[in-house]
Amino acid sequence: MLWVVLGWLDAIKFAKSHNKAHYEVLVPQRAVQGWHGTAWFPAFAHRARIFWHLASAGWDTQLCGGGMNWNPRLMPYKNAITNELWISASTAMYLHFPGDDNSSPFKARDGEPELGTAASWPRHDSKYKDAAIVAHKWLTASNMTNSHGLYVDGFHISGYRPGVNNTGKKCDERDEMVYTYNQGTILTGLRELYTITGKSEYLEEGHQLIRAVIKATGWDITKNAPVQDLKVLQGHGVPAWYGLGRAGVLEEACDILATCSQDAQTFKGIWMHHFTTFCKPLDEPFDGEEMNQHMHLRNANLHIESCKGYKPWLQHNADAARNTRDGEGRYGMWWTVGLMKEYHVHGLSIVPEDVPVPAEATDYRNDGVPNNSIWMMAPVHNDGRQRPMNRRDVVKLSDANDRGRGRTVETQSGGLALLRALWEISRLP
Ligand SMILES: *[C@@H]1O[C@H](CO)[C@@H](O)[C@H](O)[C@H]1NC(C)=O
Ligand SMILES: *[C@@H]1O[C@H](CO)[C@@H](O)[C@H](O)[C@H]1NC(C)=O
Ligand SMILES: *[C@@H]1O[C@H](CO)[C@@H](O)[C@H](O)[C@H]1NC(C)=O
């Protein structure tokens, strides 16, 4: 639901910028009429508003002191993505939702003020801002980051039993799985929390997370080079895993075995999308009263300089990813192998230790949700956890991206999102 909110609000932002560039600026005499795409704003806004309100029912304060619950049909699971989406969708509603006066498809009903009886839904409604601030506070206090400073996937609740009063139970069963998109989706919200409040701590948190990601790919940002000397790979070998990548290249845990689901094939692109939004030059803080112009200019300059510092790493990733294209220009999912070609690695002998899924992790995004009592409402007896691999896998590097689902629309969008990130960073003033 919250992906949908972000999608419609991005559609509004796109139509605005297209209208500005091609009508207001290029052909001022066409500005009055404007681009016909802007006629869709009420429909886009309506959908964004409906989905935000539907999703808001997932916020729960009885368990873990707060947090958005992922899936009402499974055991309570408060995970990074759902809460990051809630933060980013709520800041986006506060800043970009233009208001809505269409009560369809929910008719007014007694006792349902939220969706039914309001005459209109105004823009810049403080409930969106408040939701983002409360959720951010909960998430940062939730202990959801690991020793690399990366978001793990989320928390189950020990001792939870369906059908009894579970009030007050805590988020204490942590799933150590790390995905790239969990390090990205919050970046849009952090940037916009700065725009809303003018508080630089949100920007600092975003840069810290980006640097943690870069470090966890095995990249030394002070030397602008991979930490591992890649010459030792000559002819064979898989580069070492650093937490979210190897050889300075962003990698999903499923990449090496090509077990990625089509969802996971979008993850690196999602990271790049939110990174690009985060690193745009800052907007003026929204609340004029709290704003200190001098501090804002200082923050804005620091932000740009920090973002420019990520360019060599992005370039390194783009070089690797571009090397994964096939004869028709289609990007692969596993960017790292594009780099290995340069080191004349021709074949990979993958051993179980190369597969970066920790014992306390369930890679449910790729292997499916296990049918066990941790995940499913009805108690079951089998431990559905799937081990990713227990044998040696020899992969020809001739085209390691031809395995699994191979090249898809999703792998292509990942490559494009990376190139766009590099392009936007290169244009920073
Ligand atoms: C945070 O989570 C880790 C991993 O589950 C755990 O070892 C640690 O004790 C937790 N810290 C707090 C303060 O709860
Ligand atoms: C559940 O337990 C909490 C705290 O123990 C209590 O405040 C609440 O009223 C209970 N809810 C129900 C429905 O019994
Ligand atoms: C889950 O496990 C239970 C008990 O072992 C079994 O009855 C059920 O069919 C399983 N469900 C699925 C979807 O595999």
Tab-separated table of C-alpha atoms and ligand atoms in Angstrom:
chain	number	residue	atom	x	y	z
A	1	MET	CA	0.000	0.000	0.000
A	2	LEU	CA	2.773	2.421	0.892
A	3	TRP	CA	4.721	1.711	-2.311
A	4	VAL	CA	1.525	2.798	-4.061
A	5	VAL	CA	1.413	6.057	-2.079
A	6	LEU	CA	4.999	6.842	-3.051
A	7	GLY	CA	4.269	5.934	-6.671
A	8	TRP	CA	1.325	8.318	-7.065
A	9	LEU	CA	3.112	11.149	-5.281
A	10	ASP	CA	6.138	10.622	-7.532
A	11	ALA	CA	3.777	10.810	-10.506
A	12	ILE	CA	2.628	14.229	-9.273
A	13	LYS	CA	6.216	15.359	-8.770
A	14	PHE	CA	7.109	14.146	-12.253
A	15	ALA	CA	4.158	15.921	-13.919
A	16	LYS	CA	5.063	19.131	-12.089
A	17	SER	CA	8.696	19.063	-13.156
A	18	HIS	CA	7.793	18.096	-16.740
A	19	ASN	CA	5.275	20.910	-16.892
A	20	LYS	CA	7.791	23.360	-15.524
A	21	ALA	CA	10.600	22.349	-17.862
A	22	HIS	CA	8.625	21.997	-21.085
A	23	TYR	CA	5.819	24.520	-20.688
A	24	GLU	CA	6.608	27.229	-18.142
A	25	VAL	CA	10.285	27.582	-19.036
A	26	LEU	CA	10.574	26.558	-22.690
A	27	VAL	CA	7.340	27.932	-24.069
A	28	PRO	CA	5.951	30.537	-21.672
A	29	GLN	CA	2.916	31.146	-23.873
A	30	ARG	CA	1.905	27.538	-23.234
A	31	ALA	CA	2.224	27.916	-19.454
A	32	VAL	CA	-1.358	29.009	-18.905
A	33	GLN	CA	-2.838	25.874	-20.387
A	34	GLY	CA	-0.016	23.689	-19.068
A	35	TRP	CA	0.847	20.091	-19.818
A	36	HIS	CA	-2.232	17.862	-20.011
A	37	GLY	CA	-0.590	15.408	-17.562
A	38	THR	CA	-1.286	17.832	-14.727
A	39	ALA	CA	-5.021	17.254	-15.237
A	40	TRP	CA	-4.514	13.923	-13.463
A	41	PHE	CA	-3.403	15.452	-10.145
A	42	PRO	CA	-6.804	14.981	-8.427
A	43	ALA	CA	-6.928	11.281	-9.379
A	44	PHE	CA	-3.309	10.677	-8.302
A	45	ALA	CA	-3.824	12.583	-5.040
A	46	HIS	CA	-7.013	10.666	-4.291
A	47	ARG	CA	-5.304	7.305	-4.700
A	48	ALA	CA	-2.331	8.363	-2.577
A	49	ARG	CA	-4.660	9.560	0.176
A	50	ILE	CA	-6.809	6.371	0.156
A	51	PHE	CA	-3.803	4.056	0.327
A	52	TRP	CA	-2.101	6.069	3.077
A	53	HIS	CA	-5.249	5.858	5.195
A	54	LEU	CA	-5.689	2.127	4.572
A	55	ALA	CA	-2.073	1.513	5.565
A	56	SER	CA	-2.399	3.641	8.701
A	57	ALA	CA	-4.438	0.834	10.304
A	58	GLY	CA	-1.212	-1.215	10.498
A	59	TRP	CA	0.319	1.062	13.146
A	60	ASP	CA	0.122	-0.757	16.445
A	61	THR	CA	1.112	0.343	19.949
A	62	GLN	CA	0.172	-2.793	21.894
A	63	LEU	CA	3.281	-4.733	20.840
A	64	CYS	CA	6.860	-3.423	20.986
A	65	GLY	CA	5.680	0.035	22.039
A	66	GLY	CA	4.765	0.959	18.471
A	67	GLY	CA	5.655	0.185	14.889
A	68	MET	CA	3.845	-0.772	11.731
A	69	ASN	CA	2.988	-4.460	11.440
A	70	TRP	CA	3.954	-6.096	8.123
A	71	ASN	CA	1.239	-8.621	7.352
A	72	PRO	CA	-1.992	-9.170	9.319
A	73	ARG	CA	-2.292	-12.787	8.102
A	74	LEU	CA	1.089	-13.861	9.528
A	75	MET	CA	2.571	-13.753	13.023
A	76	PRO	CA	3.235	-10.137	14.060
A	77	TYR	CA	6.404	-9.012	12.299
A	78	LYS	CA	7.608	-5.453	12.627
A	79	ASN	CA	10.141	-5.043	9.907
A	80	ALA	CA	12.393	-2.391	8.513
A	81	ILE	CA	10.773	-1.962	5.114
A	82	THR	CA	7.219	-1.426	6.343
A	83	ASN	CA	8.294	1.185	8.862
A	84	GLU	CA	10.702	2.910	6.479
A	85	LEU	CA	7.924	3.093	3.903
A	86	TRP	CA	5.568	4.526	6.505
A	87	ILE	CA	8.101	7.259	7.310
A	88	SER	CA	8.852	8.116	3.659
A	89	ALA	CA	5.213	7.909	2.531
A	90	SER	CA	4.117	10.122	5.437
A	91	THR	CA	6.707	12.845	4.822
A	92	ALA	CA	5.815	12.729	1.121
A	93	MET	CA	2.103	13.096	1.959
A	94	TYR	CA	2.902	16.089	4.129
A	95	LEU	CA	5.016	17.836	1.510
A	96	HIS	CA	3.628	16.747	-1.888
A	97	PHE	CA	-0.015	15.675	-1.473
A	98	PRO	CA	-2.018	18.549	-3.008
A	99	GLY	CA	-5.249	17.839	-1.071
A	100	ASP	CA	-8.318	15.828	-2.050
A	101	ASP	CA	-12.061	16.516	-1.931
A	102	ASN	CA	-13.248	13.236	-3.459
A	103	SER	CA	-14.885	10.907	-0.899
A	104	SER	CA	-15.343	8.020	-3.369
A	105	PRO	CA	-15.325	5.007	-3.010
A	106	PHE	CA	-16.055	5.197	0.714
A	107	LYS	CA	-19.489	6.597	1.532
A	108	ALA	CA	-20.026	8.399	4.807
A	109	ARG	CA	-20.853	5.919	7.554
A	110	ASP	CA	-21.534	6.492	11.220
A	111	GLY	CA	-18.453	6.268	13.368
A	112	GLU	CA	-16.022	6.348	10.451
A	113	PRO	CA	-14.792	9.888	10.297
A	114	GLU	CA	-11.440	9.060	8.762
A	115	LEU	CA	-12.387	7.708	5.349
A	116	GLY	CA	-16.066	8.505	5.232
A	117	THR	CA	-17.268	11.794	6.528
A	118	ALA	CA	-14.532	14.364	6.100
A	119	ALA	CA	-15.566	16.885	3.486
A	120	SER	CA	-12.037	17.183	2.232
A	121	TRP	CA	-8.487	16.192	3.024
A	122	PRO	CA	-6.251	19.238	3.169
A	123	ARG	CA	-2.637	19.503	2.064
A	124	HIS	CA	0.135	19.898	4.645
A	125	ASP	CA	-2.028	18.175	7.263
A	126	SER	CA	0.072	17.838	10.408
A	127	LYS	CA	-1.113	14.246	10.953
A	128	TYR	CA	1.220	13.128	8.141
A	129	LYS	CA	4.161	14.971	9.669
A	130	ASP	CA	3.383	13.621	13.152
A	131	ALA	CA	3.115	10.039	11.884
A	132	ALA	CA	6.546	10.293	10.265
A	133	ILE	CA	8.195	11.764	13.351
A	134	VAL	CA	6.661	9.170	15.707
A	135	ALA	CA	7.574	6.270	13.395
A	136	HIS	CA	11.129	7.500	12.951
A	137	LYS	CA	11.543	7.770	16.696
A	138	TRP	CA	10.250	4.228	17.177
A	139	LEU	CA	12.414	2.756	14.419
A	140	THR	CA	15.670	4.336	15.576
A	141	ALA	CA	15.022	3.107	19.140
A	142	SER	CA	14.053	-0.399	17.988
A	143	ASN	CA	17.566	-1.917	17.857
A	144	MET	CA	17.063	-2.887	14.211
A	145	THR	CA	20.625	-2.143	13.050
A	146	ASN	CA	23.470	-4.674	13.200
A	147	SER	CA	27.181	-4.296	13.955
A	148	HIS	CA	27.781	-2.866	10.451
A	149	GLY	CA	25.207	-0.142	11.128
A	150	LEU	CA	22.876	-1.753	8.577
A	151	TYR	CA	19.173	-2.421	9.004
A	152	VAL	CA	18.415	-6.098	9.537
A	153	ASP	CA	15.058	-7.248	8.250
A	154	GLY	CA	12.873	-7.075	11.336
A	155	PHE	CA	11.531	-8.455	14.598
A	156	HIS	CA	9.214	-11.229	15.651
A	157	ILE	CA	7.880	-11.311	19.215
A	158	SER	CA	8.827	-14.166	21.511
A	159	GLY	CA	5.957	-15.707	23.432
A	160	TYR	CA	3.300	-14.229	21.162
A	161	ARG	CA	0.202	-16.431	21.084
A	162	PRO	CA	-2.741	-15.784	18.790
A	163	GLY	CA	-6.065	-15.270	20.560
A	164	VAL	CA	-4.726	-14.090	23.933
A	165	ASN	CA	-3.907	-10.634	25.279
A	166	ASN	CA	-0.342	-9.987	24.081
A	167	THR	CA	-0.234	-6.326	25.131
A	168	GLY	CA	3.215	-5.171	26.180
A	169	LYS	CA	5.163	-8.008	24.518
A	170	LYS	CA	8.474	-6.932	23.019
A	171	CYS	CA	10.222	-7.082	19.678
A	172	ASP	CA	13.029	-9.440	20.664
A	173	GLU	CA	13.381	-12.127	17.983
A	174	ARG	CA	15.526	-10.471	15.386
A	175	ASP	CA	15.882	-11.737	11.844
A	176	GLU	CA	19.464	-10.944	10.854
A	177	MET	CA	18.802	-10.991	7.106
A	178	VAL	CA	20.155	-7.862	5.397
A	179	TYR	CA	18.754	-6.591	2.101
A	180	THR	CA	19.902	-3.565	0.127
A	181	TYR	CA	16.467	-1.905	-0.107
A	182	ASN	CA	16.155	-1.772	3.699
A	183	GLN	CA	19.129	0.625	3.675
A	184	GLY	CA	17.523	2.878	1.062
A	185	THR	CA	13.804	3.438	1.465
A	186	ILE	CA	14.206	5.500	4.640
A	187	LEU	CA	16.566	7.969	2.917
A	188	THR	CA	13.694	9.827	1.225
A	189	GLY	CA	11.972	10.187	4.598
A	190	LEU	CA	15.148	11.392	6.332
A	191	ARG	CA	15.721	14.062	3.700
A	192	GLU	CA	12.108	15.197	3.942
A	193	LEU	CA	12.143	15.194	7.743
A	194	TYR	CA	14.916	17.748	7.379
A	195	THR	CA	12.813	19.731	4.916
A	196	ILE	CA	9.896	19.610	7.343
A	197	THR	CA	11.735	20.385	10.590
A	198	GLY	CA	15.047	21.968	9.591
A	199	LYS	CA	16.823	19.616	12.025
A	200	SER	CA	20.195	18.474	10.671
A	201	GLU	CA	20.223	15.247	12.725
A	202	TYR	CA	18.020	13.633	10.058
A	203	LEU	CA	20.580	14.404	7.340
A	204	GLU	CA	23.412	13.142	9.501
A	205	GLU	CA	21.564	9.872	10.037
A	206	GLY	CA	21.094	9.475	6.276
A	207	HIS	CA	24.756	10.068	5.491
A	208	GLN	CA	25.753	7.669	8.247
A	209	LEU	CA	23.559	4.959	6.722
A	210	ILE	CA	24.947	5.585	3.217
A	211	ARG	CA	28.515	5.377	4.521
A	212	ALA	CA	27.688	2.159	6.375
A	213	VAL	CA	26.407	0.687	3.089
A	214	ILE	CA	29.497	1.802	1.157
A	215	LYS	CA	31.779	0.339	3.823
A	216	ALA	CA	29.807	-2.925	3.839
A	217	THR	CA	30.479	-3.368	0.130
A	218	GLY	CA	34.197	-3.548	0.960
A	219	TRP	CA	35.040	-0.001	-0.214
A	220	ASP	CA	37.461	2.331	1.536
A	221	ILE	CA	35.989	5.806	1.101
A	222	THR	CA	39.196	7.495	2.306
A	223	LYS	CA	41.233	5.819	-0.454
A	224	ASN	CA	38.428	5.433	-3.005
A	225	ALA	CA	39.426	1.839	-3.620
A	226	PRO	CA	38.257	-1.649	-2.649
A	227	VAL	CA	39.568	-2.760	0.746
A	228	GLN	CA	40.594	-6.160	-0.605
A	229	ASP	CA	43.466	-6.319	-3.049
A	230	LEU	CA	41.619	-7.791	-6.011
A	231	LYS	CA	44.782	-8.872	-7.798
A	232	VAL	CA	44.847	-11.928	-5.547
A	233	LEU	CA	41.740	-13.144	-7.364
A	234	GLN	CA	43.745	-13.654	-10.542
A	235	GLY	CA	42.143	-16.567	-12.350
A	236	HIS	CA	39.891	-17.842	-9.564
A	237	GLY	CA	38.174	-17.038	-6.312
A	238	VAL	CA	35.261	-15.048	-4.993
A	239	PRO	CA	36.050	-11.665	-3.379
A	240	ALA	CA	35.434	-11.458	0.378
A	241	TRP	CA	31.988	-10.524	1.725
A	242	TYR	CA	31.845	-7.321	3.805
A	243	GLY	CA	28.197	-7.279	4.916
A	244	LEU	CA	26.378	-6.022	1.834
A	245	GLY	CA	28.735	-6.593	-1.046
A	246	ARG	CA	32.216	-7.504	-2.205
A	247	ALA	CA	35.055	-5.746	-3.979
A	248	GLY	CA	33.354	-2.389	-3.414
A	249	VAL	CA	30.219	-3.443	-5.299
A	250	LEU	CA	26.717	-3.555	-3.831
A	251	GLU	CA	25.421	-7.117	-3.723
A	252	GLU	CA	22.336	-8.961	-2.517
A	253	ALA	CA	22.935	-12.164	-0.530
A	254	CYS	CA	20.989	-14.117	-3.175
A	255	ASP	CA	23.174	-12.853	-6.044
A	256	ILE	CA	25.946	-15.402	-5.763
A	257	LEU	CA	23.652	-18.414	-6.173
A	258	ALA	CA	21.219	-16.604	-8.483
A	259	THR	CA	18.357	-17.522	-6.158
A	260	CYS	CA	16.939	-13.990	-6.204
A	261	SER	CA	13.186	-13.625	-6.487
A	262	GLN	CA	11.797	-11.047	-8.859
A	263	ASP	CA	11.131	-8.821	-5.813
A	264	ALA	CA	14.782	-8.984	-4.806
A	265	GLN	CA	15.790	-8.147	-8.358
A	266	THR	CA	14.317	-4.679	-7.737
A	267	PHE	CA	16.109	-4.063	-4.428
A	268	LYS	CA	19.368	-2.458	-5.587
A	269	GLY	CA	17.394	-0.172	-7.900
A	270	ILE	CA	15.174	0.855	-4.976
A	271	TRP	CA	18.294	1.708	-2.968
A	272	MET	CA	19.616	3.826	-5.839
A	273	HIS	CA	16.254	5.579	-6.312
A	274	HIS	CA	16.045	6.741	-2.692
A	275	PHE	CA	19.760	7.549	-2.569
A	276	THR	CA	19.266	9.843	-5.577
A	277	THR	CA	16.308	11.582	-3.917
A	278	PHE	CA	18.303	11.992	-0.707
A	279	CYS	CA	21.302	13.542	-2.462
A	280	LYS	CA	19.453	16.212	-4.434
A	281	PRO	CA	20.316	19.774	-3.333
A	282	LEU	CA	18.267	20.537	-0.220
A	283	ASP	CA	14.960	22.364	-0.316
A	284	GLU	CA	14.320	25.264	2.039
A	285	PRO	CA	13.001	23.991	5.379
A	286	PHE	CA	9.235	24.032	5.355
A	287	ASP	CA	8.585	25.655	8.690
A	288	GLY	CA	9.763	29.255	8.295
A	289	GLU	CA	9.645	29.983	12.012
A	290	GLU	CA	12.126	27.336	13.068
A	291	MET	CA	14.389	28.019	10.137
A	292	ASN	CA	17.734	29.659	10.588
A	293	GLN	CA	18.891	30.722	7.123
A	294	HIS	CA	22.561	30.689	8.002
A	295	MET	CA	22.371	27.150	9.414
A	296	HIS	CA	20.389	25.974	6.444
A	297	LEU	CA	23.002	27.202	3.953
A	298	ARG	CA	25.690	25.495	5.981
A	299	ASN	CA	23.701	22.235	6.010
A	300	ALA	CA	22.975	22.521	2.294
A	301	ASN	CA	26.660	22.938	1.401
A	302	LEU	CA	27.782	20.148	3.696
A	303	HIS	CA	25.117	17.877	2.240
A	304	ILE	CA	26.275	18.487	-1.341
A	305	GLU	CA	29.934	17.988	-0.457
A	306	SER	CA	29.138	14.708	1.326
A	307	CYS	CA	27.082	13.464	-1.597
A	308	LYS	CA	29.841	14.292	-4.076
A	309	GLY	CA	32.133	12.112	-1.973
A	310	TYR	CA	30.069	9.058	-2.942
A	311	LYS	CA	30.717	9.507	-6.662
A	312	PRO	CA	33.880	7.343	-7.022
A	313	TRP	CA	32.060	4.444	-5.357
A	314	LEU	CA	29.049	4.903	-7.648
A	315	GLN	CA	31.365	5.053	-10.659
A	316	HIS	CA	33.017	1.801	-9.532
A	317	ASN	CA	29.586	0.152	-9.235
A	318	ALA	CA	28.437	1.511	-12.580
A	319	ASP	CA	31.592	0.211	-14.287
A	320	ALA	CA	30.939	-3.230	-12.802
A	321	ALA	CA	27.219	-3.215	-13.667
A	322	ARG	CA	27.794	-2.074	-17.240
A	323	ASN	CA	30.067	-5.064	-17.706
A	324	THR	CA	27.151	-7.382	-16.964
A	325	ARG	CA	25.204	-6.292	-20.057
A	326	ASP	CA	24.593	-8.940	-22.665
A	327	GLY	CA	24.843	-8.478	-26.430
A	328	GLU	CA	21.527	-6.672	-26.425
A	329	GLY	CA	22.531	-4.226	-23.697
A	330	ARG	CA	20.522	-5.867	-20.921
A	331	TYR	CA	21.849	-5.534	-17.372
A	332	GLY	CA	22.428	-8.509	-15.117
A	333	MET	CA	21.515	-8.675	-11.429
A	334	TRP	CA	24.905	-9.672	-9.990
A	335	TRP	CA	26.983	-6.554	-10.662
A	336	THR	CA	30.117	-7.848	-8.925
A	337	VAL	CA	30.939	-10.330	-11.683
A	338	GLY	CA	31.184	-7.464	-14.149
A	339	LEU	CA	34.169	-6.283	-12.150
A	340	MET	CA	35.736	-9.709	-11.798
A	341	LYS	CA	36.135	-9.962	-15.543
A	342	GLU	CA	38.709	-7.197	-15.259
A	343	TYR	CA	40.734	-9.397	-12.945
A	344	HIS	CA	40.580	-12.265	-15.405
A	345	VAL	CA	38.465	-14.430	-13.173
A	346	HIS	CA	37.010	-16.975	-15.565
A	347	GLY	CA	35.196	-19.404	-13.336
A	348	LEU	CA	33.970	-19.337	-9.773
A	349	SER	CA	34.129	-22.187	-7.384
A	350	ILE	CA	31.516	-21.177	-4.851
A	351	VAL	CA	31.636	-22.873	-1.450
A	352	PRO	CA	28.949	-22.619	1.261
A	353	GLU	CA	31.092	-20.089	3.189
A	354	ASP	CA	30.795	-17.705	0.228
A	355	VAL	CA	27.015	-17.538	0.634
A	356	PRO	CA	26.370	-14.638	2.980
A	357	VAL	CA	23.257	-15.722	4.860
A	358	PRO	CA	23.887	-15.795	8.629
A	359	ALA	CA	22.461	-18.611	10.740
A	360	GLU	CA	19.992	-16.285	12.500
A	361	ALA	CA	18.599	-15.070	9.175
A	362	THR	CA	15.646	-16.194	7.115
A	363	ASP	CA	15.846	-15.083	3.510
A	364	TYR	CA	12.065	-15.151	3.098
A	365	ARG	CA	12.119	-12.608	0.270
A	366	ASN	CA	13.882	-15.144	-1.916
A	367	ASP	CA	13.175	-18.555	-0.376
A	368	GLY	CA	9.568	-17.849	0.614
A	369	VAL	CA	7.990	-17.394	4.055
A	370	PRO	CA	8.753	-20.541	6.100
A	371	ASN	CA	5.841	-22.656	7.227
A	372	ASN	CA	6.768	-22.625	10.908
A	373	SER	CA	5.539	-21.189	14.189
A	374	ILE	CA	7.781	-18.119	13.973
A	375	TRP	CA	6.077	-16.919	10.806
A	376	MET	CA	2.662	-18.595	10.602
A	377	MET	CA	-0.356	-17.939	12.831
A	378	ALA	CA	-1.332	-21.602	13.108
A	379	PRO	CA	1.320	-23.561	15.013
A	380	VAL	CA	3.102	-26.035	12.758
A	381	HIS	CA	5.735	-28.600	13.570
A	382	ASN	CA	8.238	-28.462	10.771
A	383	ASP	CA	11.021	-25.914	10.733
A	384	GLY	CA	10.506	-24.514	7.276
A	385	ARG	CA	13.814	-22.693	7.192
A	386	GLN	CA	15.536	-23.348	3.935
A	387	ARG	CA	19.281	-23.586	3.819
A	388	PRO	CA	20.486	-21.849	0.747
A	389	MET	CA	23.209	-24.297	-0.167
A	390	ASN	CA	25.108	-27.310	1.026
A	391	ARG	CA	27.248	-28.218	-1.912
A	392	ARG	CA	29.938	-26.754	-4.098
A	393	ASP	CA	28.583	-24.797	-7.022
A	394	VAL	CA	30.826	-24.183	-9.987
A	395	VAL	CA	29.763	-21.228	-12.062
A	396	LYS	CA	31.146	-20.318	-15.428
A	397	LEU	CA	31.788	-16.615	-15.563
A	398	SER	CA	31.031	-16.522	-19.252
A	399	ASP	CA	27.632	-15.285	-18.118
A	400	ALA	CA	26.914	-15.647	-14.410
A	401	ASN	CA	23.851	-13.434	-14.895
A	402	ASP	CA	22.201	-15.981	-17.118
A	403	ARG	CA	21.357	-18.148	-14.119
A	404	GLY	CA	18.237	-18.043	-11.946
A	405	ARG	CA	15.676	-15.647	-13.368
A	406	GLY	CA	18.326	-14.188	-15.608
A	407	ARG	CA	17.866	-10.709	-16.989
A	408	THR	CA	14.468	-9.147	-16.431
A	409	VAL	CA	12.724	-5.780	-16.470
A	410	GLU	CA	13.758	-5.583	-12.797
A	411	THR	CA	17.487	-6.113	-13.420
A	412	GLN	CA	17.323	-3.521	-16.166
A	413	SER	CA	15.662	-0.993	-13.864
A	414	GLY	CA	18.414	-1.654	-11.309
A	415	GLY	CA	21.092	-0.830	-13.873
A	416	LEU	CA	19.219	2.294	-14.966
A	417	ALA	CA	18.721	3.468	-11.371
A	418	LEU	CA	22.472	3.124	-10.792
A	419	LEU	CA	23.343	5.105	-13.940
A	420	ARG	CA	20.820	7.774	-12.983
A	421	ALA	CA	22.300	8.030	-9.482
A	422	LEU	CA	25.767	8.519	-10.989
A	423	TRP	CA	24.432	11.065	-13.482
A	424	GLU	CA	22.642	13.114	-10.823
A	425	ILE	CA	25.642	13.041	-8.462
A	426	SER	CA	27.891	14.128	-11.321
A	427	ARG	CA	25.698	17.198	-11.924
A	428	LEU	CA	25.742	18.461	-8.343
A	429	PRO	CA	26.917	22.113	-8.189
B	1	LIG	C1	19.741	-5.742	19.983
B	1	LIG	O1	19.610	-6.911	19.198
B	1	LIG	C2	20.702	-7.816	19.307
B	1	LIG	C3	20.455	-8.940	18.303
B	1	LIG	O2	19.241	-9.591	18.547
B	1	LIG	C4	20.814	-8.309	20.740
B	1	LIG	O3	21.910	-9.161	20.854
B	1	LIG	C5	20.954	-7.124	21.673
B	1	LIG	O4	20.940	-7.564	23.002
B	1	LIG	C6	19.842	-6.118	21.467
B	1	LIG	N1	20.088	-4.930	22.254
B	1	LIG	C7	19.153	-4.400	23.021
B	1	LIG	C8	19.546	-3.146	23.746
B	1	LIG	O5	18.045	-4.870	23.144
B	2	LIG	C1	-4.592	-6.438	27.814
B	2	LIG	O1	-3.615	-6.221	28.798
B	2	LIG	C2	-3.323	-4.849	29.062
B	2	LIG	C3	-2.150	-4.735	29.999
B	2	LIG	O2	-1.895	-5.877	30.690
B	2	LIG	C4	-4.588	-4.166	29.596
B	2	LIG	O3	-4.322	-2.800	29.843
B	2	LIG	C5	-5.695	-4.313	28.575
B	2	LIG	O4	-6.894	-3.757	29.062
B	2	LIG	C6	-5.904	-5.750	28.184
B	2	LIG	N1	-6.830	-5.834	27.053
B	2	LIG	C7	-7.866	-6.665	27.032
B	2	LIG	C8	-8.713	-6.620	25.801
B	2	LIG	O5	-8.081	-7.433	27.913
B	3	LIG	C1	2.292	-26.068	6.757
B	3	LIG	O1	2.549	-27.108	7.671
B	3	LIG	C2	1.369	-27.763	8.158
B	3	LIG	C3	1.743	-28.746	9.267
B	3	LIG	O2	3.020	-29.286	9.098
B	3	LIG	C4	0.648	-28.426	6.990
B	3	LIG	O3	-0.543	-29.028	7.456
B	3	LIG	C5	0.309	-27.361	5.950
B	3	LIG	O4	-0.255	-27.977	4.816
B	3	LIG	C6	1.559	-26.601	5.535
B	3	LIG	N1	1.166	-25.509	4.671
B	3	LIG	C7	1.806	-25.262	3.546
B	3	LIG	C8	1.265	-24.099	2.745
B	3	LIG	O5	2.728	-25.924	3.149
